Amino acid sequence: MTWHKLVHSVGFRFALLYTAAFVSSVAVLGVLVEIQLTSALRQQAQQRIDNEIGALVDEFVHGGRVDLDVALNGRLARGGGRMSHAIVETDGRVGIGNPDLAALAGRADTAARPVSEIGGRRLAQPMIAATHRLGDGTILVVSDNLQGITEVSAILKRAFALALAASVALGLGLGLVVSGRLLARVDAVTRTAEAIIAGDLGSRIALSGSGDDFDRLSLTLNRMLDWIAGLLETLRQVTNDVAHDLRTPLTRLRHGLLASGRTAATVTEYGASIERAVGEIDEILEIFTALLRIAQIEAGARRAGFRSIDLSDVLRTVGEAYAPAIEDGGRRLRCAIEPDIRIDGDRELLVQLFANLVENALHHTPVGTTIALDLTRAGRRAVAAVADDGPGIDAAERDKVLRRFYRVEKSRGAKGHGLGLPLVAAVAELHTAVLTLTDNDPGLRVGVTFSALS
């Protein structure tokens, strides 16, 4: 896997997109936090100054200038912390405190406000200052250094810058890792597809075993490939079987026509030869008609015409239609049909399904056999069955008889082309019914289970 392919993958692009979105969010969050925090710290500084001026004014009010000077001298002796104090006399000079604050005495706005320059000189560190004119005409000035706020702001900016750098590195790293894993899974699908295109129809997508979305997609694609392989195998088998089964009637037709051309001497002989040829052609047409009908059913076009039908009536109709033929053939018919079982389906196709099953039982069982036609309700399912106590079908051949043209060895001499049960299977699949061939002990039981009643 090349870096060029990795970097230009869809997964990596999505990772870049998400990284850019995350980094932008972190940057916006950092700006908002820095603004809110510095604003809160400035408000606290302003509140401290206002409190300090209030305390000093109280000293002046209660003890006059003497108490005020004592309070200021005490603060100056202790260092005063970040705060600076000054008393500007009426003549403009500073009596006590920081001489630099004298320039602020003339401010009209006496509330605590940020100050960036004093007397035209720009300050290295901004500060907050407030003034208050006392009763004797002097002006009290108090300021607070904002260096701490500036340092906190710088620390926040560095922290968020590091967070942004870490987010970018982490996003790109995870993007490369995730893209690599995604590409590996996609490459597995691509390799399988290329192997199938090259002719390896048995190739399938390997699963990681994690049960993730790719595994579920791979399972679906593998099932689709199995289905396609089954269709191709069916097509190959049908092609071979059609060629094999048509060869016999076509060969008989050819030999019959050649023989009649050489030996027929009268109109009657020619007529008999033509009649035999027409019979062979009819047999060929029956094969193609059955194949076309199976193909139409498997295409699912008839599903659009589904409606609620009485399945009980369908089986009764089939039983009544075949009862005379079964009795004339020396067999017995037993019907056990539960009434008023309805499903959504195609009545014509369902009649043909059960008719084919009864005909199979009639043609492939000896005299004296009992043929049973059953229908019962099992919860939300309808279970229909055609059973007999004849010779049955070996377990190894029960799946094979559902293939087109397949005929068990003991039925080779009977009439038919091996398309009856495939048509039954196609109709059952169209109705999403489960078709089962089981041992009736003795004989064969063909069950059709419809999963949803109407």
C-alpha positions as a printed NumPy array, in Angstrom:
array([[  0.   ,   0.   ,   0.   ],
       [  1.695,   3.251,  -1.173],
       [  1.658,   6.56 ,   0.686],
       [  0.191,   8.251,  -2.385],
       [ -2.738,   5.835,  -2.376],
       [ -3.176,   6.195,   1.377],
       [ -3.112,   9.994,   1.39 ],
       [ -5.563,  10.211,  -1.52 ],
       [ -8.004,   7.731,  -0.02 ],
       [-11.545,   8.746,   0.935],
       [-10.937,   7.664,   4.537],
       [ -7.944,   9.994,   4.867],
       [ -9.908,  12.875,   3.383],
       [-12.684,  12.3  ,   5.885],
       [-10.076,  12.184,   8.661],
       [ -8.674,  15.519,   7.458],
       [-12.163,  16.985,   7.378],
       [-12.934,  15.85 ,  10.906],
       [ -9.507,  17.014,  12.11 ],
       [-10.065,  20.458,  10.595],
       [-13.488,  20.657,  12.231],
       [-12.082,  19.564,  15.599],
       [ -9.123,  21.961,  15.422],
       [-11.446,  24.825,  14.504],
       [-13.65 ,  23.941,  17.47 ],
       [-10.636,  23.903,  19.812],
       [ -9.466,  27.271,  18.448],
       [-12.882,  28.862,  18.898],
       [-13.13 ,  27.356,  22.385],
       [ -9.683,  28.711,  23.272],
       [-10.58 ,  32.216,  22.143],
       [-13.842,  32.159,  24.073],
       [-12.165,  30.826,  27.242],
       [ -9.395,  33.431,  27.025],
       [-11.898,  36.266,  26.54 ],
       [-14.162,  35.095,  29.345],
       [-11.31 ,  34.453,  31.799],
       [ -9.477,  37.755,  31.212],
       [-12.788,  39.597,  31.389],
       [-13.546,  37.945,  34.738],
       [-10.066,  38.771,  36.042],
       [-10.403,  42.418,  34.932],
       [-13.76 ,  42.654,  36.697],
       [-12.185,  41.252,  39.847],
       [ -9.348,  43.836,  39.595],
       [-11.879,  46.629,  39.126],
       [-13.824,  45.375,  42.14 ],
       [-10.642,  45.319,  44.249],
       [ -9.839,  48.915,  43.304],
       [-13.373,  50.06 ,  44.045],
       [-13.214,  48.279,  47.411],
       [ -9.794,  49.856,  48.156],
       [-11.008,  53.363,  47.363],
       [-14.103,  52.765,  49.459],
       [-11.973,  51.668,  52.428],
       [ -9.62 ,  54.695,  52.128],
       [-12.516,  57.118,  51.756],
       [-14.   ,  55.663,  54.953],
       [-10.662,  56.365,  56.709],
       [-10.802,  59.989,  55.494],
       [-14.444,  60.428,  56.469],
       [-13.979,  59.055,  59.98 ],
       [-10.482,  60.329,  60.828],
       [ -9.705,  63.036,  58.317],
       [ -6.501,  63.39 ,  56.416],
       [ -4.456,  62.131,  59.353],
       [ -6.09 ,  58.694,  59.38 ],
       [ -5.918,  58.546,  55.585],
       [ -2.182,  59.28 ,  55.604],
       [ -1.619,  56.65 ,  58.291],
       [ -3.55 ,  54.053,  56.286],
       [ -1.643,  54.862,  53.092],
       [  1.732,  54.836,  54.832],
       [  0.874,  51.462,  56.356],
       [  0.028,  50.058,  52.909],
       [  3.218,  51.504,  51.431],
       [  5.259,  50.042,  54.28 ],
       [  3.797,  46.584,  53.598],
       [  4.613,  46.882,  49.903],
       [  1.024,  47.25 ,  48.731],
       [  1.126,  44.236,  46.495],
       [  0.199,  44.976,  42.898],
       [ -1.723,  48.09 ,  43.89 ],
       [ -0.263,  51.621,  43.76 ],
       [ -1.635,  54.594,  45.694],
       [ -1.215,  58.326,  45.496],
       [ -2.746,  61.468,  47.03 ],
       [ -2.513,  64.382,  44.613],
       [ -2.571,  67.679,  46.424],
       [ -4.521,  70.659,  45.201],
       [ -1.366,  72.147,  43.675],
       [ -0.811,  68.994,  41.535],
       [  2.041,  67.448,  43.444],
       [  1.871,  63.967,  44.997],
       [  1.8  ,  64.153,  48.788],
       [  1.981,  60.43 ,  49.474],
       [  2.442,  57.5  ,  47.071],
       [  3.5  ,  56.939,  43.474],
       [  4.355,  60.214,  41.67 ],
       [  3.571,  58.608,  38.28 ],
       [ -0.117,  58.504,  39.169],
       [ -0.348,  62.313,  39.34 ],
       [ -1.177,  62.455,  35.623],
       [ -4.378,  60.467,  36.291],
       [ -5.767,  62.974,  38.775],
       [ -7.371,  65.064,  36.067],
       [ -9.516,  62.261,  34.623],
       [-13.159,  63.149,  34.354],
       [-14.206,  59.489,  34.676],
       [-13.458,  58.429,  38.262],
       [-14.611,  54.763,  37.893],
       [-12.045,  51.963,  37.669],
       [-10.963,  51.749,  34.019],
       [ -8.03 ,  50.192,  32.105],
       [ -5.107,  52.56 ,  31.485],
       [ -2.453,  51.951,  28.829],
       [ -0.516,  55.256,  29.039],
       [  0.207,  57.975,  31.593],
       [  1.134,  61.513,  30.581],
       [  1.677,  60.453,  26.963],
       [  4.02 ,  57.639,  27.987],
       [  2.856,  54.177,  26.998],
       [  2.975,  51.691,  29.852],
       [  4.916,  48.422,  29.518],
       [  2.085,  46.676,  31.344],
       [ -1.477,  47.995,  31.266],
       [ -3.212,  48.696,  34.541],
       [ -6.59 ,  49.579,  35.979],
       [ -6.928,  52.882,  37.848],
       [ -9.631,  54.862,  39.638],
       [ -9.696,  58.362,  41.201],
       [-11.775,  59.95 ,  43.939],
       [-11.867,  63.615,  44.963],
       [-11.82 ,  63.975,  48.715],
       [-13.561,  66.645,  50.797],
       [-10.4  ,  68.74 ,  51.183],
       [ -9.876,  69.025,  47.42 ],
       [ -7.147,  66.395,  47.167],
       [ -7.528,  63.469,  44.795],
       [ -7.049,  59.855,  45.809],
       [ -5.657,  57.653,  42.983],
       [ -5.535,  53.829,  43.196],
       [ -4.225,  51.518,  40.42 ],
       [ -3.779,  47.783,  39.963],
       [ -1.187,  46.145,  37.711],
       [ -2.686,  43.836,  35.04 ],
       [  0.502,  41.85 ,  34.529],
       [ -1.012,  38.789,  36.197],
       [ -3.948,  38.866,  33.797],
       [ -1.554,  39.22 ,  30.862],
       [  0.454,  36.243,  32.087],
       [ -2.665,  34.113,  32.535],
       [ -3.772,  35.059,  29.006],
       [ -0.359,  34.088,  27.623],
       [ -0.473,  30.737,  29.463],
       [ -3.925,  30.02 ,  28.045],
       [ -2.794,  30.873,  24.534],
       [  0.23 ,  28.577,  24.812],
       [ -1.906,  25.777,  26.251],
       [ -4.449,  25.99 ,  23.464],
       [ -1.688,  26.289,  20.857],
       [ -0.219,  23.03 ,  22.176],
       [ -3.699,  21.493,  22.173],
       [ -4.172,  22.548,  18.551],
       [ -0.807,  21.097,  17.551],
       [ -1.581,  17.843,  19.391],
       [ -5.033,  17.702,  17.755],
       [ -3.546,  18.117,  14.291],
       [ -0.88 ,  15.466,  14.918],
       [ -3.347,  13.065,  16.505],
       [ -5.927,  13.636,  13.769],
       [ -3.426,  13.038,  10.988],
       [ -2.005,   9.982,  12.743],
       [ -5.415,   8.448,  13.367],
       [ -6.423,   9.389,   9.836],
       [ -3.5  ,   7.448,   8.435],
       [ -4.204,   4.449,  10.68 ],
       [ -7.944,   4.389,   9.96 ],
       [ -7.389,   4.98 ,   6.245],
       [ -4.876,   2.139,   6.163],
       [ -7.361,  -0.257,   7.772],
       [-10.192,   0.881,   5.509],
       [ -8.002,   0.56 ,   2.427],
       [ -6.958,  -2.933,   3.482],
       [-10.623,  -3.98 ,   3.725],
       [-11.484,  -2.307,   0.416],
       [ -8.447,  -3.922,  -1.237],
       [ -9.695,  -7.329,  -0.056],
       [-12.996,  -6.707,  -1.843],
       [-11.162,  -5.426,  -4.917],
       [ -8.845,  -8.448,  -5.042],
       [-11.808, -10.804,  -4.763],
       [-13.647,  -8.985,  -7.555],
       [-10.547,  -9.085,  -9.768],
       [-10.109, -12.819,  -9.066],
       [-13.728, -13.463, -10.054],
       [-13.302, -11.394, -13.221],
       [-10.224, -13.5  , -13.997],
       [-12.357, -16.654, -13.776],
       [-11.962, -17.792, -10.16 ],
       [-15.685, -17.981,  -9.364],
       [-15.009, -19.709,  -6.055],
       [-13.1  , -16.744,  -4.603],
       [-14.792, -15.042,  -1.627],
       [-14.081, -12.004,   0.564],
       [-12.24 , -12.872,   3.771],
       [-13.913, -11.736,   7.013],
       [-12.022, -10.084,   9.859],
       [-14.266, -11.659,  12.488],
       [-15.033,  -8.315,  14.143],
       [-18.648,  -8.3  ,  13.02 ],
       [-18.366,  -4.655,  11.906],
       [-20.027,  -2.979,   8.924],
       [-17.366,  -4.28 ,   6.55 ],
       [-17.923,  -7.837,   7.765],
       [-21.675,  -7.482,   7.261],
       [-21.097,  -6.032,   3.8  ],
       [-18.645,  -8.841,   3.002],
       [-21.185, -11.449,   4.126],
       [-23.82 ,  -9.881,   1.886],
       [-21.432,  -9.741,  -1.071],
       [-20.37 , -13.354,  -0.468],
       [-24.008, -14.447,  -0.432],
       [-24.555, -12.514,  -3.638],
       [-21.528, -14.204,  -5.194],
       [-22.829, -17.602,  -4.064],
       [-26.161, -16.786,  -5.657],
       [-24.502, -15.671,  -8.899],
       [-22.324, -18.797,  -8.908],
       [-25.472, -20.858,  -8.401],
       [-27.138, -19.093, -11.315],
       [-24.137, -19.733, -13.542],
       [-24.048, -23.38 , -12.484],
       [-27.789, -23.653, -13.14 ],
       [-27.31 , -22.019, -16.531],
       [-24.518, -24.421, -17.368],
       [-26.559, -27.386, -16.201],
       [-29.668, -26.222, -18.052],
       [-27.665, -25.675, -21.223],
       [-26.191, -29.158, -21.009],
       [-29.503, -30.744, -20.065],
       [-31.447, -28.951, -22.789],
       [-28.907, -30.066, -25.361],
       [-29.025, -33.626, -24.009],
       [-32.818, -33.869, -23.698],
       [-33.506, -32.274, -27.067],
       [-31.007, -34.493, -28.825],
       [-33.178, -37.606, -28.363],
       [-36.463, -36.262, -29.837],
       [-34.606, -34.391, -32.571],
       [-32.662, -37.531, -33.456],
       [-35.901, -39.581, -33.533],
       [-37.519, -36.897, -35.659],
       [-34.608, -36.893, -38.117],
       [-34.45 , -40.68 , -38.376],
       [-38.205, -40.894, -38.754],
       [-38.244, -38.377, -41.572],
       [-35.303, -40.053, -43.321],
       [-36.927, -43.459, -42.931],
       [-40.261, -42.236, -44.255],
       [-38.513, -40.669, -47.23 ],
       [-36.849, -43.97 , -48.047],
       [-39.562, -46.488, -47.197],
       [-42.951, -44.786, -47.261],
       [-44.759, -45.72 , -50.477],
       [-48.365, -44.687, -49.821],
       [-50.225, -41.625, -48.645],
       [-51.182, -43.501, -45.472],
       [-47.554, -44.274, -44.657],
       [-46.57 , -40.668, -45.317],
       [-49.439, -39.491, -43.08 ],
       [-48.323, -41.789, -40.244],
       [-44.756, -40.524, -40.592],
       [-45.917, -36.896, -40.457],
       [-48.058, -37.669, -37.398],
       [-45.063, -39.176, -35.603],
       [-42.969, -36.121, -36.555],
       [-45.635, -33.777, -35.192],
       [-45.639, -35.76 , -31.935],
       [-41.873, -35.354, -31.598],
       [-42.168, -31.621, -32.31 ],
       [-44.944, -31.29 , -29.706],
       [-42.675, -32.962, -27.157],
       [-39.916, -30.458, -27.941],
       [-42.369, -27.562, -27.65 ],
       [-43.549, -28.869, -24.28 ],
       [-39.974, -28.748, -23.007],
       [-39.505, -25.15 , -24.151],
       [-42.911, -24.122, -22.787],
       [-42.039, -25.563, -19.364],
       [-38.638, -23.869, -19.376],
       [-40.136, -20.51 , -20.314],
       [-42.777, -20.833, -17.598],
       [-40.131, -21.609, -14.965],
       [-38.073, -18.607, -16.143],
       [-41.108, -16.299, -15.926],
       [-41.911, -17.512, -12.412],
       [-38.304, -17.095, -11.239],
       [-38.281, -13.547, -12.629],
       [-40.894, -12.671,  -9.981],
       [-43.156, -10.702, -12.34 ],
       [-46.238, -12.591, -11.128],
       [-45.729, -11.347,  -7.552],
       [-47.254,  -7.979,  -8.5  ],
       [-50.606,  -9.727,  -9.048],
       [-50.72 , -11.413,  -5.621],
       [-54.031, -11.192,  -3.754],
       [-55.674, -12.939,  -0.836],
       [-56.727, -16.455,  -1.873],
       [-58.287, -19.431,  -0.106],
       [-55.495, -22.024,   0.009],
       [-57.931, -24.592,   1.375],
       [-60.054, -24.188,  -1.753],
       [-56.947, -24.541,  -3.956],
       [-56.118, -27.964,  -2.464],
       [-59.756, -29.094,  -2.585],
       [-59.893, -28.116,  -6.275],
       [-56.746, -30.13 ,  -7.045],
       [-58.026, -33.122,  -5.05 ],
       [-61.388, -33.119,  -6.828],
       [-59.735, -32.751, -10.241],
       [-57.361, -35.711,  -9.754],
       [-59.617, -38.007,  -7.737],
       [-60.986, -39.843, -10.815],
       [-57.528, -40.39 , -12.349],
       [-56.129, -41.637,  -9.022],
       [-58.994, -44.094,  -8.522],
       [-58.875, -45.269, -12.148],
       [-55.17 , -45.978, -11.69 ],
       [-55.844, -48.278,  -8.782],
       [-54.669, -45.82 ,  -6.111],
       [-56.428, -44.153,  -3.169],
       [-56.768, -40.44 ,  -2.396],
       [-56.944, -39.176,   1.196],
       [-57.62 , -35.486,   1.865],
       [-57.266, -33.758,   5.231],
       [-57.71 , -30.059,   4.468],
       [-58.359, -27.557,   7.23 ],
       [-60.913, -24.982,   5.994],
       [-60.577, -21.233,   5.491],
       [-56.775, -20.899,   5.39 ],
       [-55.93 , -17.812,   3.351],
       [-52.612, -16.512,   2.04 ],
       [-51.456, -13.841,  -0.401],
       [-50.489, -15.456,  -3.679],
       [-51.266, -16.416,  -7.279],
       [-54.086, -18.982,  -7.381],
       [-53.228, -20.287, -10.868],
       [-49.598, -20.968,  -9.956],
       [-50.514, -22.61 ,  -6.656],
       [-52.995, -24.901,  -8.421],
       [-50.21 , -25.876, -10.811],
       [-47.809, -26.451,  -7.897],
       [-50.054, -28.965,  -6.133],
       [-51.211, -30.473,  -9.436],
       [-47.581, -31.213, -10.361],
       [-46.994, -32.863,  -6.971],
       [-50.092, -35.049,  -7.321],
       [-49.11 , -35.991, -10.895],
       [-45.629, -36.972,  -9.724],
       [-47.136, -39.191,  -7.045],
       [-49.547, -40.675,  -9.583],
       [-46.876, -41.423, -12.2  ],
       [-44.12 , -42.721,  -9.911],
       [-46.019, -44.956,  -7.472],
       [-47.334, -48.493,  -7.984],
       [-50.966, -49.606,  -7.953],
       [-52.427, -49.709,  -4.44 ],
       [-50.541, -46.613,  -3.238],
       [-52.323, -44.053,  -1.045],
       [-51.823, -40.426,  -2.014],
       [-52.504, -37.884,   0.746],
       [-53.305, -34.205,   0.345],
       [-52.99 , -32.314,   3.665],
       [-53.307, -28.689,   4.819],
       [-53.071, -27.496,   8.43 ],
       [-52.582, -24.235,  10.285],
       [-49.502, -23.897,  12.544],
       [-49.612, -20.547,  14.319],
       [-49.075, -17.887,  11.656],
       [-48.019, -20.474,   9.101],
       [-49.871, -22.734,   6.69 ],
       [-48.376, -26.201,   6.161],
       [-49.448, -28.073,   3.018],
       [-48.187, -31.493,   1.961],
       [-48.579, -34.118,  -0.769],
       [-47.472, -37.537,   0.495],
       [-47.574, -41.151,  -0.681],
       [-46.534, -44.543,   0.623],
       [-44.76 , -45.567,  -2.579],
       [-41.067, -46.257,  -3.197],
       [-40.032, -42.642,  -2.382],
       [-36.77 , -40.941,  -3.327],
       [-33.355, -41.671,  -1.843],
       [-32.154, -38.968,   0.558],
       [-29.069, -38.313,  -1.597],
       [-31.247, -37.421,  -4.597],
       [-33.905, -35.22 ,  -2.942],
       [-32.036, -31.986,  -3.626],
       [-31.073, -33.079,  -7.132],
       [-34.665, -33.711,  -8.282],
       [-35.339, -29.977,  -7.935],
       [-32.855, -29.308, -10.747],
       [-34.122, -28.989, -14.279],
       [-34.157, -32.243, -16.304],
       [-32.838, -34.325, -13.413],
       [-34.556, -37.701, -13.14 ],
       [-33.881, -40.489, -10.694],
       [-32.648, -43.709, -12.242],
       [-35.789, -45.727, -11.444],
       [-37.98 , -43.119, -13.199],
       [-36.037, -42.982, -16.461],
       [-38.643, -45.038, -18.281],
       [-41.618, -42.98 , -17.091],
       [-43.105, -40.156, -19.106],
       [-41.749, -36.684, -18.446],
       [-38.716, -34.457, -18.816],
       [-37.746, -33.714, -15.197],
       [-39.281, -30.207, -15.147],
       [-42.232, -30.79 , -12.807],
       [-40.445, -30.437,  -9.473],
       [-38.261, -27.502, -10.651],
       [-41.478, -25.664, -11.523],
       [-42.847, -26.533,  -8.055],
       [-39.665, -25.126,  -6.476],
       [-39.939, -21.918,  -8.546],
       [-43.574, -21.335,  -7.513],
       [-42.725, -22.011,  -3.842],
       [-39.825, -19.553,  -3.954],
       [-42.051, -16.931,  -5.598],
       [-44.428, -17.263,  -2.62 ],
       [-41.466, -17.256,  -0.146],
       [-42.577, -20.712,   0.941],
       [-40.248, -23.432,   2.239],
       [-40.239, -26.599,   0.121],
       [-39.097, -29.811,   1.851],
       [-38.759, -33.393,   0.62 ],
       [-38.762, -35.878,   3.5  ],
       [-39.238, -39.583,   4.112],
       [-42.903, -40.54 ,   4.618],
       [-41.845, -43.94 ,   5.972],
       [-42.551, -45.396,   3.497],
       [-42.789, -43.128,   0.505],
       [-42.175, -39.442,  -0.057],
       [-43.656, -36.396,   1.648],
       [-43.349, -33.031,  -0.113],
       [-44.143, -30.203,   2.312],
       [-44.811, -26.56 ,   1.423],
       [-44.801, -24.133,   4.362],
       [-46.204, -20.65 ,   3.813],
       [-44.841, -18.253,   6.421],
       [-47.547, -15.573,   6.516],
       [-51.316, -15.922,   6.494],
       [-53.548, -13.132,   5.195]])
